DNA sequence: AGGTTATGTGTACCGTGTACACATGTGTTT
DNA sequence: AAACACATGTGTACACGGTACACATAACCT
């Protein structure tokens, strides 16, 4: 009971053994609790039970650690989307399925933003090109990252005739804009404390708008 | 040429005379150049030519200064919207005018986000309820803040029959979500360096989506 | 003139990121 | 096994930022 921060588990060996991982875990915990700004190097090392500078053997600097945390957060977003997709019935007709897929992506995004506001904020704190990268640490079980999952859903929609080809290009950004914007309003914006039912309702309304307007 | 930061104008009087204002100006300059995180108390006092603690006679703390800067940024957003609205022709038919009004709001928002990314980011860094407040420092020449301008445009649309009454409630948030999301993607997101023509194009496409889907 | 108040100064402390030199294990080569 | 290089953690140190507290000085008001 002589540990102050959280899990500084007095280590007996000079070597930590798994420091990079411990720092990442700590960083994730910090991000979860307080968003990207809460990911503070010194606190992470404290939780890992090492001296501050030890972190520099595993991360170039604070931002490097933050990016690692962000990758994790992105993979969690992907998983949230995949979880929604998994509940769909492909036999419900190609168009319906495609539309539901797009909605599932949006719903997963919004759900995650609500369930894990800190990680959500971290995931998109510095949205550097996630589009064309195949970093598996940012992907879900499907191997796709959030952006790629959205693209896939939009492809389904286009293939099913639910989205005219001339409007397919860049559709990711339109859909993403809408959902991301709402997620922000709900998680840290003026729609903050909105109760669950209304939250779900406005989310669905927004997805209606996207579906109709895309 | 003995001044390092920017305009530390060696003052001869003990009293500054207009410190609150000077700090605000400095804060705005910092925000303009680097967004909310760049608004740093000590730097503002440096530019004003006073000692760090002098700031506390005019602002409770750093955040208080930041909020003042944010209010200014919001008023600039409102002005950008008003500038777009001013170019409209009310004689073009009620519906068309109403639709153009909504588009003007969106366009002004997007333009400002592009022209002043730092201030834009600052304006919405902590979107605390701007809806029902009448702080004139956050308003444009019309006396309305950005949210209120949007509401007004949507009212016009509803009055002109362009938006069914049952879908009027909360429409602000749907439109705002979409435009805000895109502004983020364009200003700090993956759509960052997008050339002007394409930027305009995707902006209009997004507004099409909102108009169709609202 | 004397007191009260507003505004700027000096000093000081804490937390954060990070550079640099040093210590201590681990693994490899002879 | 001894020697050495390398990887990884430690100690010390500095700069920067926010901010508390006591003090100085000027403006204002009897």
PDB file of N, CA and C (backbone and C1' of nucleotides) in Angstrom, chain D residues 6-30:
ATOM      1  P    DC D   6      27.865  -1.977 -30.547  1.00  0.00           P
ATOM      2  O5'  DC D   6      26.505  -2.381 -29.830  1.00  0.00           O
ATOM      3  C5'  DC D   6      26.099  -3.754 -29.799  1.00  0.00           C
ATOM      4  C4'  DC D   6      24.865  -3.872 -28.927  1.00  0.00           C
ATOM      5  C3'  DC D   6      23.960  -2.639 -28.992  1.00  0.00           C
ATOM      6  O3'  DC D   6      22.632  -3.092 -29.197  1.00  0.00           O
ATOM      7  C1'  DC D   6      24.477  -3.166 -26.738  1.00  0.00           C
ATOM      8  P    DA D   7      21.475  -2.076 -29.465  1.00  0.00           P
ATOM      9  O5'  DA D   7      20.588  -2.369 -28.182  1.00  0.00           O
ATOM     10  C5'  DA D   7      20.312  -3.721 -27.827  1.00  0.00           C
ATOM     11  C4'  DA D   7      19.629  -3.753 -26.471  1.00  0.00           C
ATOM     12  C3'  DA D   7      18.493  -2.746 -26.309  1.00  0.00           C
ATOM     13  O3'  DA D   7      17.434  -3.421 -25.648  1.00  0.00           O
ATOM     14  C1'  DA D   7      20.105  -2.412 -24.609  1.00  0.00           C
ATOM     15  P    DT D   8      16.013  -2.757 -25.448  1.00  0.00           P
ATOM     16  O5'  DT D   8      16.134  -2.206 -23.958  1.00  0.00           O
ATOM     17  C5'  DT D   8      16.300  -3.146 -22.919  1.00  0.00           C
ATOM     18  C4'  DT D   8      16.560  -2.417 -21.624  1.00  0.00           C
ATOM     19  C3'  DT D   8      15.545  -1.312 -21.310  1.00  0.00           C
ATOM     20  O3'  DT D   8      15.114  -1.523 -19.990  1.00  0.00           O
ATOM     21  C1'  DT D   8      17.724  -0.541 -20.996  1.00  0.00           C
ATOM     22  P    DG D   9      13.717  -0.834 -19.473  1.00  0.00           P
ATOM     23  O5'  DG D   9      14.183   0.007 -18.193  1.00  0.00           O
ATOM     24  C5'  DG D   9      14.575  -0.710 -17.024  1.00  0.00           C
ATOM     25  C4'  DG D   9      15.522   0.120 -16.192  1.00  0.00           C
ATOM     26  C3'  DG D   9      14.926   1.413 -15.601  1.00  0.00           C
ATOM     27  O3'  DG D   9      15.135   1.430 -14.185  1.00  0.00           O
ATOM     28  C1'  DG D   9      17.004   1.856 -16.635  1.00  0.00           C
ATOM     29  P    DT D  10      14.719   2.712 -13.346  1.00  0.00           P
ATOM     30  O5'  DT D  10      16.100   3.519 -13.268  1.00  0.00           O
ATOM     31  C5'  DT D  10      17.244   2.881 -12.710  1.00  0.00           C
ATOM     32  C4'  DT D  10      18.257   3.915 -12.278  1.00  0.00           C
ATOM     33  C3'  DT D  10      17.699   5.119 -11.529  1.00  0.00           C
ATOM     34  O3'  DT D  10      18.576   5.427 -10.460  1.00  0.00           O
ATOM     35  C1'  DT D  10      18.898   5.876 -13.405  1.00  0.00           C
ATOM     36  P    DG D  11      18.193   6.445  -9.285  1.00  0.00           P
ATOM     37  O5'  DG D  11      19.391   7.497  -9.299  1.00  0.00           O
ATOM     38  C5'  DG D  11      20.222   7.618 -10.464  1.00  0.00           C
ATOM     39  C4'  DG D  11      21.058   8.866 -10.350  1.00  0.00           C
ATOM     40  C3'  DG D  11      20.448   9.994  -9.510  1.00  0.00           C
ATOM     41  O3'  DG D  11      21.511  10.724  -8.898  1.00  0.00           O
ATOM     42  C1'  DG D  11      20.472  10.632 -11.808  1.00  0.00           C
ATOM     43  P    DT D  12      21.288  12.117  -8.146  1.00  0.00           P
ATOM     44  O5'  DT D  12      21.478  13.179  -9.330  1.00  0.00           O
ATOM     45  C5'  DT D  12      22.591  13.060 -10.213  1.00  0.00           C
ATOM     46  C4'  DT D  12      22.655  14.255 -11.142  1.00  0.00           C
ATOM     47  C3'  DT D  12      22.130  15.566 -10.555  1.00  0.00           C
ATOM     48  O3'  DT D  12      22.986  16.618 -10.966  1.00  0.00           O
ATOM     49  C1'  DT D  12      21.014  15.123 -12.557  1.00  0.00           C
ATOM     50  P    DA D  13      22.746  18.139 -10.504  1.00  0.00           P
ATOM     51  O5'  DA D  13      22.142  18.751 -11.852  1.00  0.00           O
ATOM     52  C5'  DA D  13      22.732  18.414 -13.104  1.00  0.00           C
ATOM     53  C4'  DA D  13      22.002  19.178 -14.183  1.00  0.00           C
ATOM     54  C3'  DA D  13      21.395  20.497 -13.706  1.00  0.00           C
ATOM     55  O3'  DA D  13      21.739  21.533 -14.607  1.00  0.00           O
ATOM     56  C1'  DA D  13      19.753  19.191 -14.783  1.00  0.00           C
ATOM     57  P    DC D  14      21.456  23.060 -14.210  1.00  0.00           P
ATOM     58  O5'  DC D  14      20.485  23.464 -15.403  1.00  0.00           O
ATOM     59  C5'  DC D  14      20.842  23.117 -16.737  1.00  0.00           C
ATOM     60  C4'  DC D  14      19.631  23.305 -17.637  1.00  0.00           C
ATOM     61  C3'  DC D  14      18.860  24.581 -17.303  1.00  0.00           C
ATOM     62  O3'  DC D  14      18.745  25.390 -18.454  1.00  0.00           O
ATOM     63  C1'  DC D  14      17.404  22.702 -17.446  1.00  0.00           C
ATOM     64  P    DA D  15      18.248  26.886 -18.324  1.00  0.00           P
ATOM     65  O5'  DA D  15      16.967  26.785 -19.258  1.00  0.00           O
ATOM     66  C5'  DA D  15      17.009  26.007 -20.457  1.00  0.00           C
ATOM     67  C4'  DA D  15      15.594  25.889 -20.988  1.00  0.00           C
ATOM     68  C3'  DA D  15      14.775  27.162 -20.730  1.00  0.00           C
ATOM     69  O3'  DA D  15      14.004  27.500 -21.867  1.00  0.00           O
ATOM     70  C1'  DA D  15      13.732  25.309 -19.700  1.00  0.00           C
ATOM     71  P    DC D  16      13.164  28.856 -21.863  1.00  0.00           P
ATOM     72  O5'  DC D  16      11.684  28.292 -21.702  1.00  0.00           O
ATOM     73  C5'  DC D  16      11.220  27.259 -22.566  1.00  0.00           C
ATOM     74  C4'  DC D  16       9.850  26.838 -22.088  1.00  0.00           C
ATOM     75  C3'  DC D  16       9.017  28.037 -21.631  1.00  0.00           C
ATOM     76  O3'  DC D  16       7.782  28.064 -22.312  1.00  0.00           O
ATOM     77  C1'  DC D  16       9.017  26.330 -19.983  1.00  0.00           C
ATOM     78  P    DG D  17       6.855  29.320 -22.169  1.00  0.00           P
ATOM     79  O5'  DG D  17       5.713  28.711 -21.239  1.00  0.00           O
ATOM     80  C5'  DG D  17       4.944  27.607 -21.699  1.00  0.00           C
ATOM     81  C4'  DG D  17       4.027  27.156 -20.584  1.00  0.00           C
ATOM     82  C3'  DG D  17       3.260  28.309 -19.949  1.00  0.00           C
ATOM     83  O3'  DG D  17       1.861  28.111 -20.064  1.00  0.00           O
ATOM     84  C1'  DG D  17       4.357  26.983 -18.287  1.00  0.00           C
ATOM     85  P    DG D  18       0.901  29.254 -19.491  1.00  0.00           P
ATOM     86  O5'  DG D  18       0.571  28.704 -18.029  1.00  0.00           O
ATOM     87  C5'  DG D  18      -0.241  27.545 -17.893  1.00  0.00           C
ATOM     88  C4'  DG D  18      -0.557  27.296 -16.430  1.00  0.00           C
ATOM     89  C3'  DG D  18      -1.346  28.416 -15.754  1.00  0.00           C
ATOM     90  O3'  DG D  18      -2.338  27.827 -14.919  1.00  0.00           O
ATOM     91  C1'  DG D  18       0.677  28.040 -14.583  1.00  0.00           C
ATOM     92  P    DT D  19      -3.474  28.685 -14.295  1.00  0.00           P
ATOM     93  O5'  DT D  19      -2.828  29.117 -12.912  1.00  0.00           O
ATOM     94  C5'  DT D  19      -2.453  28.100 -11.995  1.00  0.00           C
ATOM     95  C4'  DT D  19      -1.715  28.686 -10.829  1.00  0.00           C
ATOM     96  C3'  DT D  19      -2.344  29.961 -10.242  1.00  0.00           C
ATOM     97  O3'  DT D  19      -2.417  29.790  -8.849  1.00  0.00           O
ATOM     98  C1'  DT D  19      -0.046  30.200 -10.488  1.00  0.00           C
ATOM     99  P    DA D  20      -3.701  30.355  -8.075  1.00  0.00           P
ATOM    100  O5'  DA D  20      -3.189  30.438  -6.573  1.00  0.00           O
ATOM    101  C5'  DA D  20      -2.543  29.306  -6.005  1.00  0.00           C
ATOM    102  C4'  DA D  20      -1.489  29.765  -5.013  1.00  0.00           C
ATOM    103  C3'  DA D  20      -1.940  30.944  -4.139  1.00  0.00           C
ATOM    104  O3'  DA D  20      -1.557  30.690  -2.791  1.00  0.00           O
ATOM    105  C1'  DA D  20       0.107  31.470  -5.214  1.00  0.00           C
ATOM    106  P    DC D  21      -2.187  31.588  -1.615  1.00  0.00           P
ATOM    107  O5'  DC D  21      -0.989  32.563  -1.205  1.00  0.00           O
ATOM    108  C5'  DC D  21       0.349  32.056  -1.144  1.00  0.00           C
ATOM    109  C4'  DC D  21       1.292  33.179  -0.767  1.00  0.00           C
ATOM    110  C3'  DC D  21       0.615  34.358  -0.078  1.00  0.00           C
ATOM    111  O3'  DC D  21       1.430  34.807   0.976  1.00  0.00           O
ATOM    112  C1'  DC D  21       1.718  35.092  -2.023  1.00  0.00           C
ATOM    113  P    DA D  22       0.862  35.900   2.054  1.00  0.00           P
ATOM    114  O5'  DA D  22       2.021  36.979   1.969  1.00  0.00           O
ATOM    115  C5'  DA D  22       3.372  36.524   1.876  1.00  0.00           C
ATOM    116  C4'  DA D  22       4.242  37.616   1.300  1.00  0.00           C
ATOM    117  C3'  DA D  22       3.978  39.006   1.907  1.00  0.00           C
ATOM    118  O3'  DA D  22       5.225  39.669   2.101  1.00  0.00           O
ATOM    119  C1'  DA D  22       3.723  39.109  -0.417  1.00  0.00           C
ATOM    120  P    DC D  23       5.274  41.124   2.833  1.00  0.00           P
ATOM    121  O5'  DC D  23       5.602  42.112   1.625  1.00  0.00           O
ATOM    122  C5'  DC D  23       6.748  41.843   0.799  1.00  0.00           C
ATOM    123  C4'  DC D  23       6.741  42.785  -0.384  1.00  0.00           C
ATOM    124  C3'  DC D  23       6.561  44.265  -0.018  1.00  0.00           C
ATOM    125  O3'  DC D  23       7.661  44.997  -0.543  1.00  0.00           O
ATOM    126  C1'  DC D  23       5.148  43.647  -1.817  1.00  0.00           C
ATOM    127  P    DA D  24       7.727  46.605  -0.339  1.00  0.00           P
ATOM    128  O5'  DA D  24       7.297  47.096  -1.787  1.00  0.00           O
ATOM    129  C5'  DA D  24       8.053  46.682  -2.923  1.00  0.00           C
ATOM    130  C4'  DA D  24       7.587  47.473  -4.128  1.00  0.00           C
ATOM    131  C3'  DA D  24       7.506  48.991  -3.917  1.00  0.00           C
ATOM    132  O3'  DA D  24       7.981  49.601  -5.098  1.00  0.00           O
ATOM    133  C1'  DA D  24       5.377  48.153  -4.537  1.00  0.00           C
ATOM    134  P    DT D  25       8.280  51.182  -5.148  1.00  0.00           P
ATOM    135  O5'  DT D  25       7.015  51.719  -5.932  1.00  0.00           O
ATOM    136  C5'  DT D  25       6.769  51.202  -7.239  1.00  0.00           C
ATOM    137  C4'  DT D  25       5.415  51.668  -7.715  1.00  0.00           C
ATOM    138  C3'  DT D  25       5.138  53.166  -7.498  1.00  0.00           C
ATOM    139  O3'  DT D  25       4.608  53.656  -8.702  1.00  0.00           O
ATOM    140  C1'  DT D  25       3.345  51.891  -6.733  1.00  0.00           C
ATOM    141  P    DA D  26       5.002  55.133  -9.183  1.00  0.00           P
ATOM    142  O5'  DA D  26       3.610  55.582  -9.804  1.00  0.00           O
ATOM    143  C5'  DA D  26       2.997  54.721 -10.755  1.00  0.00           C
ATOM    144  C4'  DA D  26       1.509  54.656 -10.493  1.00  0.00           C
ATOM    145  C3'  DA D  26       0.808  56.028 -10.475  1.00  0.00           C
ATOM    146  O3'  DA D  26      -0.222  55.964 -11.421  1.00  0.00           O
ATOM    147  C1'  DA D  26       0.065  54.690  -8.719  1.00  0.00           C
ATOM    148  P    DA D  27      -0.812  57.246 -12.072  1.00  0.00           P
ATOM    149  O5'  DA D  27      -2.327  57.103 -11.620  1.00  0.00           O
ATOM    150  C5'  DA D  27      -3.052  55.946 -12.024  1.00  0.00           C
ATOM    151  C4'  DA D  27      -4.347  55.859 -11.232  1.00  0.00           C
ATOM    152  C3'  DA D  27      -5.153  57.169 -11.203  1.00  0.00           C
ATOM    153  O3'  DA D  27      -6.499  56.858 -11.503  1.00  0.00           O
ATOM    154  C1'  DA D  27      -4.817  56.376  -9.014  1.00  0.00           C
ATOM    155  P    DC D  28      -7.565  58.028 -11.679  1.00  0.00           P
ATOM    156  O5'  DC D  28      -8.785  57.542 -10.763  1.00  0.00           O
ATOM    157  C5'  DC D  28      -8.622  56.398  -9.914  1.00  0.00           C
ATOM    158  C4'  DC D  28      -9.393  56.584  -8.605  1.00  0.00           C
ATOM    159  C3'  DC D  28     -10.243  57.850  -8.511  1.00  0.00           C
ATOM    160  O3'  DC D  28     -11.489  57.488  -7.939  1.00  0.00           O
ATOM    161  C1'  DC D  28      -8.815  57.730  -6.656  1.00  0.00           C
ATOM    162  P    DC D  29     -12.666  58.530  -7.654  1.00  0.00           P
ATOM    163  O5'  DC D  29     -13.343  57.826  -6.386  1.00  0.00           O
ATOM    164  C5'  DC D  29     -12.513  57.136  -5.450  1.00  0.00           C
ATOM    165  C4'  DC D  29     -12.734  57.668  -4.042  1.00  0.00           C
ATOM    166  C3'  DC D  29     -13.679  58.863  -3.926  1.00  0.00           C
ATOM    167  O3'  DC D  29     -14.512  58.686  -2.772  1.00  0.00           O
ATOM    168  C1'  DC D  29     -11.587  59.426  -2.997  1.00  0.00           C
ATOM    169  P    DT D  30     -15.794  59.619  -2.598  1.00  0.00           P
ATOM    170  O5'  DT D  30     -15.334  60.763  -1.591  1.00  0.00           O
ATOM    171  C5'  DT D  30     -15.775  60.756  -0.211  1.00  0.00           C
ATOM    172  C4'  DT D  30     -14.597  60.499   0.720  1.00  0.00           C
ATOM    173  C3'  DT D  30     -14.615  61.351   1.999  1.00  0.00           C
ATOM    174  O3'  DT D  30     -14.357  60.503   3.096  1.00  0.00           O
ATOM    175  C1'  DT D  30     -12.523  61.546   0.925  1.00  0.00           C
TER     176       DT D  30
END
